C-alpha positions as CSV (number, residue, x, y, z in Angstrom):
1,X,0.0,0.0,0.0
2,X,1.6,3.7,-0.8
3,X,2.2,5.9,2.0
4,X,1.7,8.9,-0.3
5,X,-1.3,11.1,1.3
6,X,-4.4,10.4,-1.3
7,X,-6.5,13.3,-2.0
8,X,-9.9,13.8,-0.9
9,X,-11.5,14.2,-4.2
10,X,-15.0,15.6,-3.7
11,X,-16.8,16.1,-6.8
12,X,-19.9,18.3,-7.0
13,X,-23.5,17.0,-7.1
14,X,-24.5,15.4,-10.6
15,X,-21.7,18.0,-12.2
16,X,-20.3,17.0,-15.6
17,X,-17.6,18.6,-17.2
18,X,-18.1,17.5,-21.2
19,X,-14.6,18.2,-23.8
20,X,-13.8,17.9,-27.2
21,X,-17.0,20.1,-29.1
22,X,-17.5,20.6,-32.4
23,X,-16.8,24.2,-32.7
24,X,-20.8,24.6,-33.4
25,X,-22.2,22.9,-30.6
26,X,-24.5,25.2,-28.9
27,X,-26.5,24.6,-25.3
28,X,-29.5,23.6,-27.1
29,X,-27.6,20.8,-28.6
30,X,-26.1,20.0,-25.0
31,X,-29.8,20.1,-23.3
32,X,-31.3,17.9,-26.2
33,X,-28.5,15.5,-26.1
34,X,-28.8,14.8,-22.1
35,X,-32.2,15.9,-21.1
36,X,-33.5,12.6,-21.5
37,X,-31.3,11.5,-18.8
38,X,-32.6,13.3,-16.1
39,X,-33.6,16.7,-14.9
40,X,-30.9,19.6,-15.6
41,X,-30.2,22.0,-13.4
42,X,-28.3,24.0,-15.4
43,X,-25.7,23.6,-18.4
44,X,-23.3,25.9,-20.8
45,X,-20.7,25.8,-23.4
46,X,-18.2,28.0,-22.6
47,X,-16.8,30.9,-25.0
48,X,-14.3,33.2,-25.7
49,X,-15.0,36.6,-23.8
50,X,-13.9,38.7,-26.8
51,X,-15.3,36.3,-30.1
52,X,-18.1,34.7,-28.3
53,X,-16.4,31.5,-30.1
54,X,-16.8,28.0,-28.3
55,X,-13.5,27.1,-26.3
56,X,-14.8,23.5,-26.9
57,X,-16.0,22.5,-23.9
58,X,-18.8,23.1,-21.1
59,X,-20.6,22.0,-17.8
60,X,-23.8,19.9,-17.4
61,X,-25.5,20.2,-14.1
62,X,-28.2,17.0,-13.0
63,X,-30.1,17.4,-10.2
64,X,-28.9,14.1,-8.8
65,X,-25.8,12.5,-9.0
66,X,-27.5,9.3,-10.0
67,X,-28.2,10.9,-13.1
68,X,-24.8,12.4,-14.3
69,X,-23.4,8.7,-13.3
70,X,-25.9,7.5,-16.1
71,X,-24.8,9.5,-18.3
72,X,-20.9,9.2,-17.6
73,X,-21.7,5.5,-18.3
74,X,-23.6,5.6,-21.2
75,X,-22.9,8.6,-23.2
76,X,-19.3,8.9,-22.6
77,X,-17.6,9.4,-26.6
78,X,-20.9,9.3,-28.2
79,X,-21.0,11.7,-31.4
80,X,-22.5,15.3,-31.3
81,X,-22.2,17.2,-34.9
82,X,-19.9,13.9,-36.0
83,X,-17.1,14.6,-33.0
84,X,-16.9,12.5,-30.1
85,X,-17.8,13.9,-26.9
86,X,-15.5,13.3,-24.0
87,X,-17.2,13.4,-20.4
88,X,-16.0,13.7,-16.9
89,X,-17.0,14.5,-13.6
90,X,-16.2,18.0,-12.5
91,X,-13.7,18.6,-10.8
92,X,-12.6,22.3,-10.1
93,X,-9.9,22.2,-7.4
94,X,-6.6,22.8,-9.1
95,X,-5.0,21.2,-6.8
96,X,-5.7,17.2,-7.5
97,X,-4.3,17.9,-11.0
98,X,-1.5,20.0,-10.0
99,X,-0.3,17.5,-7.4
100,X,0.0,14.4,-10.0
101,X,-1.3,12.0,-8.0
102,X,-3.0,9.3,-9.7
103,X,-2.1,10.9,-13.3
104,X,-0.6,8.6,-15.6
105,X,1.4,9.4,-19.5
106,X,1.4,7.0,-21.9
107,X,3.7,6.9,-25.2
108,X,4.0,4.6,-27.9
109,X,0.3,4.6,-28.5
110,X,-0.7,2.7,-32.4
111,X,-2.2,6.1,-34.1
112,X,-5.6,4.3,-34.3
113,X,-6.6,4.6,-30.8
114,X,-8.4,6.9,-29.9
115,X,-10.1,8.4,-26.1
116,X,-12.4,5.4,-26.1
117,X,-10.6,3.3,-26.8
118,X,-7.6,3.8,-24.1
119,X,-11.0,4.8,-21.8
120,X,-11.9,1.5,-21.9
121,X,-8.6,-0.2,-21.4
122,X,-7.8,1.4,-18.2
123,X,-11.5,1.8,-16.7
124,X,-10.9,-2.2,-15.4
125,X,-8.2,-1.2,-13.0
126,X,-10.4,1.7,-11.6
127,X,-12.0,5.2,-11.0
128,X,-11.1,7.4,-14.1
129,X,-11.3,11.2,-13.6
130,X,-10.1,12.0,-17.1
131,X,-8.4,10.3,-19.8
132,X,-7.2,12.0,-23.2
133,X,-5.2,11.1,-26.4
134,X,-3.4,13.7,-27.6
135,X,-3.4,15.4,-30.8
136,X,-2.3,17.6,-33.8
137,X,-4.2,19.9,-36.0
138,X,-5.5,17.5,-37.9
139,X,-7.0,15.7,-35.3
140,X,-4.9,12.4,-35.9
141,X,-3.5,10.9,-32.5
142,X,0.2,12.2,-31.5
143,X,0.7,8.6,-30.3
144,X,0.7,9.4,-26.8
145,X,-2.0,10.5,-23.5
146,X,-2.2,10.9,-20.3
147,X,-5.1,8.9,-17.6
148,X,-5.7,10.5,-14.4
149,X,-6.9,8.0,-11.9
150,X,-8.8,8.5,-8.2
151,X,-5.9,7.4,-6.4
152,X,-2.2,6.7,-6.5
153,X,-2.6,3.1,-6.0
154,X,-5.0,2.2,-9.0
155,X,-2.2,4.2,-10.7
156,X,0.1,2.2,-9.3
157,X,-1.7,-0.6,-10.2
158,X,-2.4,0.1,-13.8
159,X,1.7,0.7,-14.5
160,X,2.7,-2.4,-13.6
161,X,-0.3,-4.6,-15.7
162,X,0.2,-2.2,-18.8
163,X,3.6,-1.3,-19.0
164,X,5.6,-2.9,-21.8
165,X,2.2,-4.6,-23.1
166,X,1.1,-4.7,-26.7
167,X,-1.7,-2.4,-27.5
168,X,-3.0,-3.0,-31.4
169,X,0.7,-4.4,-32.4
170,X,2.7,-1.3,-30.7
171,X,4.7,-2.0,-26.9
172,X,3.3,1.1,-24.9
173,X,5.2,2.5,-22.0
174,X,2.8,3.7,-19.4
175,X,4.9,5.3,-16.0
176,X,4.0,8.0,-13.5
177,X,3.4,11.6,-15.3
178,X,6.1,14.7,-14.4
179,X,5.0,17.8,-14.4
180,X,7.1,19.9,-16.8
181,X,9.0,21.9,-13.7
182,X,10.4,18.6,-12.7
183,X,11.0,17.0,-16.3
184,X,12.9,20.5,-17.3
185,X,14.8,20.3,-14.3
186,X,15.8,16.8,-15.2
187,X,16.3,17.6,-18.5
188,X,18.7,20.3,-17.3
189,X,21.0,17.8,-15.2
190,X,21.0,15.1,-17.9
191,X,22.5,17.9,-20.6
192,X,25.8,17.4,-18.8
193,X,25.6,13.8,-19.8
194,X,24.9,13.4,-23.5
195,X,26.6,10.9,-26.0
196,X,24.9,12.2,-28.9
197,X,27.0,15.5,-30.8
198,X,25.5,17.7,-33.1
199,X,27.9,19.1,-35.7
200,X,27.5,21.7,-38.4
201,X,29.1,24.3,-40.4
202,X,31.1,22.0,-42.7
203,X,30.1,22.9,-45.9
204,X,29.5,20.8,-48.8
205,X,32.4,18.6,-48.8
206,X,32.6,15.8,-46.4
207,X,33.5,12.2,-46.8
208,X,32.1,9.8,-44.1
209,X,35.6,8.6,-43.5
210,X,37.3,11.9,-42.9
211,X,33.9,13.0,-40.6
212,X,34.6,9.7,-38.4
213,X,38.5,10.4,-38.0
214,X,37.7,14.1,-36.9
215,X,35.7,13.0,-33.7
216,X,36.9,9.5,-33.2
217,X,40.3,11.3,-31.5
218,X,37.9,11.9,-28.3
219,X,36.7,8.3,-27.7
220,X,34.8,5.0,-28.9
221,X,32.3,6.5,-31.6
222,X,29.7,3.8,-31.6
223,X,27.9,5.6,-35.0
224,X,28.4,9.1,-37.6
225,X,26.1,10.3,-39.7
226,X,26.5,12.8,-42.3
227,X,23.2,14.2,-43.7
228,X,23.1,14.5,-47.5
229,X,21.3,15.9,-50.6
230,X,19.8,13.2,-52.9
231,X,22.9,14.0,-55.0
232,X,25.5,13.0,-52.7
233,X,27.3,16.7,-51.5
234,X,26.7,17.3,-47.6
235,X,23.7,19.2,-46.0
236,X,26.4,20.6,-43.9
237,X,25.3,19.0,-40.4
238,X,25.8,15.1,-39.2
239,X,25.9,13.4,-35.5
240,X,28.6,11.7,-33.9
241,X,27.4,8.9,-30.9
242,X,29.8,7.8,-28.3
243,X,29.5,4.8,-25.8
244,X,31.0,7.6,-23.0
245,X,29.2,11.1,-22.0
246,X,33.1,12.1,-21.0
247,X,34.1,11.8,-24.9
248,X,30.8,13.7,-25.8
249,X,31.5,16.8,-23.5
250,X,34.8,16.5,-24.6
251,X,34.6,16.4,-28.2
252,X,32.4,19.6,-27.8
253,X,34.6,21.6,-25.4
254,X,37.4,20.7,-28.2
255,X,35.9,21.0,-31.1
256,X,33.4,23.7,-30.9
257,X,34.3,27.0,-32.7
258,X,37.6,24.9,-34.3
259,X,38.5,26.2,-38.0
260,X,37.9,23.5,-40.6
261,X,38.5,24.1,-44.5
262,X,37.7,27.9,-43.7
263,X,34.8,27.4,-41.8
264,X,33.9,27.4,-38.2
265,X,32.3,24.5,-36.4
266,X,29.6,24.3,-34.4
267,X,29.6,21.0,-32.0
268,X,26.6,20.6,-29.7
269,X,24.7,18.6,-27.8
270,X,22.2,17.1,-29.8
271,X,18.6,18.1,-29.1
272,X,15.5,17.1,-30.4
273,X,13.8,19.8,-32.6
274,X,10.8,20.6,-30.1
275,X,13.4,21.1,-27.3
276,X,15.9,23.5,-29.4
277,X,13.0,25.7,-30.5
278,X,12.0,25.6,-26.8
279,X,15.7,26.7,-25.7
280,X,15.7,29.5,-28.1
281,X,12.8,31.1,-27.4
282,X,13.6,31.4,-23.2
283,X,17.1,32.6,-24.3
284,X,15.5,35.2,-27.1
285,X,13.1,36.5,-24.4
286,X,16.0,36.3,-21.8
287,X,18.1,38.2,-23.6
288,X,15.1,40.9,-24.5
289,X,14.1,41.9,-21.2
290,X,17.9,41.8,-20.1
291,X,18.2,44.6,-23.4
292,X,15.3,46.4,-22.2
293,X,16.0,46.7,-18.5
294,X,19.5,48.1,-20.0
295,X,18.0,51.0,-21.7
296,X,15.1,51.2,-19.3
297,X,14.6,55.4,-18.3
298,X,16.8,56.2,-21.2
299,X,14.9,55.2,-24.2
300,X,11.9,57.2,-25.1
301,X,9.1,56.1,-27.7
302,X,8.3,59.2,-30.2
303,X,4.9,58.8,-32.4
304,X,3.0,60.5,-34.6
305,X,6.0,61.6,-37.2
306,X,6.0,63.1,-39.9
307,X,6.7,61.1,-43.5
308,X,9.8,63.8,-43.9
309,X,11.2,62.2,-40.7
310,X,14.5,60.2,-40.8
311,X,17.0,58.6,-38.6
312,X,19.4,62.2,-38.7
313,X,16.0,64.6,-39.1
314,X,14.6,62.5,-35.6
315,X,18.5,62.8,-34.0
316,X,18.8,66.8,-34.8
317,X,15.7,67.3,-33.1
318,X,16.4,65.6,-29.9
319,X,20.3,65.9,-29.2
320,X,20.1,69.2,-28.1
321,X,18.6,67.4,-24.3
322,X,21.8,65.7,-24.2
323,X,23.9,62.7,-25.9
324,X,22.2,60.4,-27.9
325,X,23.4,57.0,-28.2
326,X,21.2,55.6,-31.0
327,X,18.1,57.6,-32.8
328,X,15.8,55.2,-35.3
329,X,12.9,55.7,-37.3
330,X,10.9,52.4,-37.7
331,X,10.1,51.5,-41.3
332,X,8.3,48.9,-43.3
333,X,9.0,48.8,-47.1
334,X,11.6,51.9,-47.2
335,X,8.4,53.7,-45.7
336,X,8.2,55.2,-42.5
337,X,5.5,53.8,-39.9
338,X,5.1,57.3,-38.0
339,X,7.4,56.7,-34.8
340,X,10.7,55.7,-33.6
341,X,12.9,55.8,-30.7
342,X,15.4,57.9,-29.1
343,X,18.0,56.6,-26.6
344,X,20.1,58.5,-24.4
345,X,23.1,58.0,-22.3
346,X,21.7,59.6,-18.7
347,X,17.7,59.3,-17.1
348,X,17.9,63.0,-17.0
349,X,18.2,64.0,-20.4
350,X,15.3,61.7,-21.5
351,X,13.0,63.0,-19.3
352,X,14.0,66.6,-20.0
353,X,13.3,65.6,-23.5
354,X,9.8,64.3,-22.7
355,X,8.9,67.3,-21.1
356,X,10.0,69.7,-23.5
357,X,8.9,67.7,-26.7
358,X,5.7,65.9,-26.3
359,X,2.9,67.9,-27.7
360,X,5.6,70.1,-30.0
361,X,4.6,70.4,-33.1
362,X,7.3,69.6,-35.2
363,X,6.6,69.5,-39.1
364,X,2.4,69.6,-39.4
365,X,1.9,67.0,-36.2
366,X,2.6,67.3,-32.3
367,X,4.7,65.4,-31.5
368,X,4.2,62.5,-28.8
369,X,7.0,61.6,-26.9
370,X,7.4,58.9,-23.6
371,X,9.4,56.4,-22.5
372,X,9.6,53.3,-24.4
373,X,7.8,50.2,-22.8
374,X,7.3,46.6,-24.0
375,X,3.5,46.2,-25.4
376,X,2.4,44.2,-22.6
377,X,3.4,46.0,-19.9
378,X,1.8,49.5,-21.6
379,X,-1.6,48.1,-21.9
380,X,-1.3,46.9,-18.4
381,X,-0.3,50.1,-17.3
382,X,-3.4,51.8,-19.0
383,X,-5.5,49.2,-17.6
384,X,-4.5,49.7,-14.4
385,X,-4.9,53.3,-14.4
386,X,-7.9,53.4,-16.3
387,X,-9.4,51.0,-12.9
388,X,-7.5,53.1,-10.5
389,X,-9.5,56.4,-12.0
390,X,-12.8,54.5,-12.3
391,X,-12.9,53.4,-8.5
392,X,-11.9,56.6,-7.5
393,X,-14.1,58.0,-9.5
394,X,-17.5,55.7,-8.5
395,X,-16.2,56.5,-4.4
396,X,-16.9,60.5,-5.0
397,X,-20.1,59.8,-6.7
398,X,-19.4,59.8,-10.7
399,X,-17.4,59.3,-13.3
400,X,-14.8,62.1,-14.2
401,X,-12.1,61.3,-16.5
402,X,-8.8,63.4,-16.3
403,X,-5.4,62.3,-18.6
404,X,-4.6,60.1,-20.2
405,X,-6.3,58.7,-23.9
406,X,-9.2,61.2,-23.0
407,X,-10.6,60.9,-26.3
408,X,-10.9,56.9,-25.4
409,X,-12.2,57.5,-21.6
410,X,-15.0,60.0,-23.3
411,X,-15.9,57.6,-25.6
412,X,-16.2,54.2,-23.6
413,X,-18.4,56.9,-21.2
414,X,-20.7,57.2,-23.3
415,X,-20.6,54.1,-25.4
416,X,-19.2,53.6,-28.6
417,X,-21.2,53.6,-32.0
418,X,-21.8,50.7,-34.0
419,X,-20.2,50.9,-37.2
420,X,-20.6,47.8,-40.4
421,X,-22.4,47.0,-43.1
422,X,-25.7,49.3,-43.3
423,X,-28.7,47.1,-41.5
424,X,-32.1,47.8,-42.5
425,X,-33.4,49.3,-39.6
426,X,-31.4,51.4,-36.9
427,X,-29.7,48.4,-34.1
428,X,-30.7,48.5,-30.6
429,X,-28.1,50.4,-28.3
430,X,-25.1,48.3,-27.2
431,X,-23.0,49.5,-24.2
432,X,-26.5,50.8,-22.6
433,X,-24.6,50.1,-19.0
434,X,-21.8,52.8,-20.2
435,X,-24.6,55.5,-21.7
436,X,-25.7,55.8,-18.3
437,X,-22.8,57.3,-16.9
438,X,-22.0,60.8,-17.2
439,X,-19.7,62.8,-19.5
440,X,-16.6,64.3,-18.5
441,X,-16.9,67.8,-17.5
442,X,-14.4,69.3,-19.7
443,X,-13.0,66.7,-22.3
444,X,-13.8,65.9,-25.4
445,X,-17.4,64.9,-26.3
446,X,-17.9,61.3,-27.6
447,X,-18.4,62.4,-31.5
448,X,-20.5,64.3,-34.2
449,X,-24.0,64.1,-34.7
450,X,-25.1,61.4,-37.3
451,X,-26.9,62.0,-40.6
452,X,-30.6,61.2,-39.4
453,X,-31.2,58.4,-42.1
454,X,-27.7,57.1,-40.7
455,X,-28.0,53.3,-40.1
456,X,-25.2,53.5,-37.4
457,X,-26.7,55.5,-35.1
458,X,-27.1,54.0,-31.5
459,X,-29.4,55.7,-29.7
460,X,-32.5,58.3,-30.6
461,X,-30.5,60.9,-28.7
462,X,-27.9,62.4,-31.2
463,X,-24.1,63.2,-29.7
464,X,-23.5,67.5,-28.9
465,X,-22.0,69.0,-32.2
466,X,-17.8,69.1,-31.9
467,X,-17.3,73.2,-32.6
468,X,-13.8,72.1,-33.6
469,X,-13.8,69.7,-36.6
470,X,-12.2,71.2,-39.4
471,X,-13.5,70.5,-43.3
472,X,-11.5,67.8,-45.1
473,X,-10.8,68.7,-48.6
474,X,-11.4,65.5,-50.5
475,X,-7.7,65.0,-52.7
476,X,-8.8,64.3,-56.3
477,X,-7.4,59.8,-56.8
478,X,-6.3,59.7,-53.1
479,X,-6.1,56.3,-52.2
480,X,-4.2,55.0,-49.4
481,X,-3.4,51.0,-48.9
482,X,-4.3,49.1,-46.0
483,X,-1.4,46.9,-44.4
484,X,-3.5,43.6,-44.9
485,X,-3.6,44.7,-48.9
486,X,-6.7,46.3,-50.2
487,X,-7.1,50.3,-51.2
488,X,-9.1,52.1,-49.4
489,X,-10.4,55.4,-51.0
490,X,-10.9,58.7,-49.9
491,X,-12.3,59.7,-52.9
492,X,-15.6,60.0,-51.5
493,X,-17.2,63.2,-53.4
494,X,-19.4,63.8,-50.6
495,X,-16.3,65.0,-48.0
496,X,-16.1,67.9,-50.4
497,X,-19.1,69.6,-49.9
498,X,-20.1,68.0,-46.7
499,X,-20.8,69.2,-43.1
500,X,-18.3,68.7,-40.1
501,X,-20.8,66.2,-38.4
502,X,-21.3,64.0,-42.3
503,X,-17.5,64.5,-43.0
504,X,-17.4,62.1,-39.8
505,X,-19.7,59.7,-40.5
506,X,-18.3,59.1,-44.0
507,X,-14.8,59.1,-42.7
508,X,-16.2,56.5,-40.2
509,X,-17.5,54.2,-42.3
510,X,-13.7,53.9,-44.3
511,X,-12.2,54.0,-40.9
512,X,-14.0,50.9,-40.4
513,X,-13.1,48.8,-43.4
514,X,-9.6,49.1,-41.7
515,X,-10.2,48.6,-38.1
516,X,-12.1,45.5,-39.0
517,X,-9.1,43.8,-40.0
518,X,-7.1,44.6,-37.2
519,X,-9.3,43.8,-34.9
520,X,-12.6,42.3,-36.4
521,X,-14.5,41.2,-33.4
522,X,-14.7,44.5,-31.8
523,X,-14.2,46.6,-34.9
524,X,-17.5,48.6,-34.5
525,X,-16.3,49.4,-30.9
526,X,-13.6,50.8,-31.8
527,X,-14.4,52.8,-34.5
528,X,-16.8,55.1,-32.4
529,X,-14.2,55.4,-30.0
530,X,-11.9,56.7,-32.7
531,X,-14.2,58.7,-33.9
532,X,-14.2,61.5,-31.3
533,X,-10.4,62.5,-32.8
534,X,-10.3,65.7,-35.3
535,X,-11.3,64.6,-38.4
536,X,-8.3,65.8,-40.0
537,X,-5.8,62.7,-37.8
538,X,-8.4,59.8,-38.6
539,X,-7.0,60.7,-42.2
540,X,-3.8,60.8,-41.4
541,X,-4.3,57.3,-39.1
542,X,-6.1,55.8,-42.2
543,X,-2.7,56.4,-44.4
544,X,0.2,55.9,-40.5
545,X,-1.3,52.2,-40.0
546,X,0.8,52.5,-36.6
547,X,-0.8,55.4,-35.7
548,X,-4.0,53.3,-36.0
549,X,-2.7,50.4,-34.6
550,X,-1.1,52.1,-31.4
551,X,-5.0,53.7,-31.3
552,X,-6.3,50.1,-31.6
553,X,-4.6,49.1,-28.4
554,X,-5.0,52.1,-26.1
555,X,-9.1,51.4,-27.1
556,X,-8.8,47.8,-26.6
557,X,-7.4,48.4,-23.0
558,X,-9.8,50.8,-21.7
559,X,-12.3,48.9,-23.1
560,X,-11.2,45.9,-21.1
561,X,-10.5,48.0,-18.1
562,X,-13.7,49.5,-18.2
563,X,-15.4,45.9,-18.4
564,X,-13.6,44.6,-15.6
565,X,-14.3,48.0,-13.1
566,X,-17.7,48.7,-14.1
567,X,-19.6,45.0,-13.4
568,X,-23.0,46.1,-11.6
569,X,-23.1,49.7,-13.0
570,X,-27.5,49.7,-13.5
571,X,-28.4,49.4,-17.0
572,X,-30.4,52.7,-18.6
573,X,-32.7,51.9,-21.4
């Protein structure tokens, strides 16, 4: 008997959690497929926040627990929309899974079994709380899966009957599984004892023999390869194999960087493919927040340039705060993408340079100028203040928004139009929760009145008239091109002779073809929250797509900020 401490696994009343949906699967499919069963209590698929797209699985909830155990028994893998439906009691405390106990892997698996099958193999030793094959894109088996048993000693029990047995022609190993903590902490004490080397860098010319001589000078080479094209000259790579880990690290430690025929060699450790791209990805991001943390407080992040801006123009204009170490304009194509970066040698001259440069208008654009952050951490940041002003806001009363995107926090106040293809009658408001709350004393109203036959419109009441929009002269072929390919024109004959408040909605209705690309899912969101910028810089965003884009995600953080501090705010019809 194990001395191991068994969980107390506790699942709740007639709870079933049900995996592997067809994408479509809906909960009237889910309550037609088990209602016969017994009574539900509840059920739901569950979804993507953002898409509303099924994440493939959900929760059934019978009244009795007699009744889910009918179902686990009976409908487990049965086929909904031509899938196989996988079904398990719920269990919600992280912890069983977490702690390993009872969870077996299995490898070696003959591609043609499939969750039922292995189900049904290991059910005869005991209580299964889940059991999955795994697999690719295609849905074909990756030949191995993982059983999670009630207890360590069914486990325990199950490795020793099924271990090195013949399932469908194939001898499967079936052993204790290690969560991938442990097994990279292993993995990391077994890289200083290899026998398999990794060379490369030899170029084209390589005869086994020589290749064999080369390494064999470091100990008993039980095997060499040397990879070739179908015509015989080398792919430049090959593996040596000793019988001795000491000849393997020392070949390497000898051989690595050595000169041969001009060239320099690399010799390795071999690795397999999924656990060198894994190794380069932890160094890459290593080595990026160690380059960022560098140049953190001396690198500042300057937007909204103008086309005549380049590396020198963007250097002449800041080196006059102090010395600059590197000054770059981003580009794509030989075009520039309407920022770049500055990067000084002392704290104090970037931040005289943010204070005496952001909002200068330096060509026909103000300037804005801060210091440079990685993505993730800038949206968290403008989540984080966006909540911090919200609460503070909803203790004294109201909403007031100061700094910051105010354009954004005006919008989301009062709720962003809908913008897509014309309906054929006006939509019901969306965001009613966020038309409730009141506008900002002094910013920015939300946007322009619509046309009255407008199809986007939101609500009967229409937005205050902006008493600052400028015309838009309408540039005779003017087409600018998205970055996903298409043209969008500005053509439109009707910005000519058109009002402020209809220059805005047709502006809108190009500003969405773009925005719906970057950001489909919320694209008529967005687009009203853009909208309550001068009409004059949405045209200049339609043409800088990084102007747009660095838009897109200062929207697509209040927007999430504002969802997550304003849960319970009453709903005004």
């Amino acid at each position: 008997m194990s001395n191991i401490p068994q969980p107390i696994v506790i699942f709740p009343s007639g709870s079933l959690y049900v995996g592997d949906l067809h994408p479509d699967v809906t909960e009237a499919m889910l309550y037609e497929k088990f209602s016969s069963v017994g009574s539900l209590a509840s059920l739901r698929v569950c979804r993507d926040s953002r898409t509303k797209q099924s994440l493939g699985y959900g929760y059934v909830n019978f009244s009795t627990t007699l009744e889910a155990e009918t179902v686990l028994d009976t409908m487990n893998f049965d086929l909904l929309k031509g899938k196989p439906i996988r079904i398990m009691w719920s269990q919600r405390d992280p912890t069983l899974r977490k702690s390993g106990i009872g969870n077996l892997f299995i490898k070696n698996l003959d591609k043609n079994i499939d969750n039922k099958a292995m189900y049904d193999t290991f059910s005869a030793f005991g209580h299964i709380l889940s059991c999955k094959v795994a697999l690719d894109d295609d849905g074909c088996s990756k030949g191995y899966g993982f059983v999670h048993f009630e207890t360590e000693d069914v486990a325990n029990k199950a490795i020793e009957k099924v271990n090195g047995m013949l399932l469908n022609g194939k001898k499967v190993y079936v052993g204790k599984f290690i969560p991938r903590a442990e097994r990279e902490k292993e993995l990391g004490e077994k890289s200083r004892q290899f026998t398999n080397v990794y060379v490369k860098n030899f170029g084209q010319i390589m005869p086994d023999e020589k290749f064999h001589e080369l390494f064999s000078q470091f100990g008993n080479v039980t095997s060499s390869l040397v990879a070739r094209h179908p015509d015989g000259t080398s792919k430049g790579f090959g593996f040596v194999a000793y019988d001795d880990p000491k000849a393997a690290d020392l070949a390497v430690s000898e051989m690595n960087g050595r000169d041969y025929d001009g060239r320099t060699l690399y010799v390795g450790r071999a690795q397999k493919k999924a656990e060198r791209l894994n190794e380069l990805r932890k160094r890459y991001e290593l080595e990026r927040i160690e380059r960022f943390t560098k140049f953190q407080g001396v690198n500042l992040y300057v937007k909204n340039l103008d086309d005549i801006f380049t590396d020198e123009k963007l250097k002449a204009e800041f080196e006059c705060f102090g010395e600059i170490t590197s000054a770059k304009v981003m580009k794509e194509n030989g075009r520039s993408r309407g920022f770049g970066f500055v990067c000084y040698t002392a704290p104090e001259e970037a931040s005289k340079a943010i204070q005496e440069m952001n909002g200068k208008i330096v060509g026909s654009k103000p300037l804005y100028v801060a210091m440079a952050q990685r993505r993730e951490a800038r949206r968290a940041f403008l989540t984080t203040q966006y909540v911090a002003r919200a609460h503070a806001a909803r203790q004294q009363g109201g909403l007031q928004f100061t700094g910051g995107p105010s354009y954004l926090l005006s919008a989301v106040a009062q709720g962003p139009r809908l913008f897509g293809p014309a309906p054929t009658m006006r939509p019901a408001p969306r965001w009613s929760t966020l038309q409730a709350l009141p506008r900002p004393p002094n910013g920015p109203h939300f946007g322009m009145p619509l046309l009255p036959t407008s199809p986007y419109r939101t609500s009967a009441r229409p937005a205050p008239m902006r008493t600052h929009a400028r015309p838009i002269t309408a540039r005779p072929n003017s087409k600018y091109t998205t970055r996903h390919g298409p043209e969008v024109s500005i053509t439109d004959p009707r910005l000519n002779h058109a009002a402020p408040q209809e220059q805005k909605q047709i502006i809108g209705e190009q500003l969405f073809s773009i925005v719906e690309k970057l950001k489909p899912e919320l694209a008529g969101k967005i687009t009203g929250m853009l909208l309550e910028i001068d009409n004059s810089e949405l045209l200049n965003m339609i043409k800088n797509h990084e102007s747009l884009r660095a838009k897109v995600e200062e929207a697509i953080a209040v927007l999430e900020a504002h969802k997550a501090s304003n849960k319970g705010v009453a709903v005004q019809d």
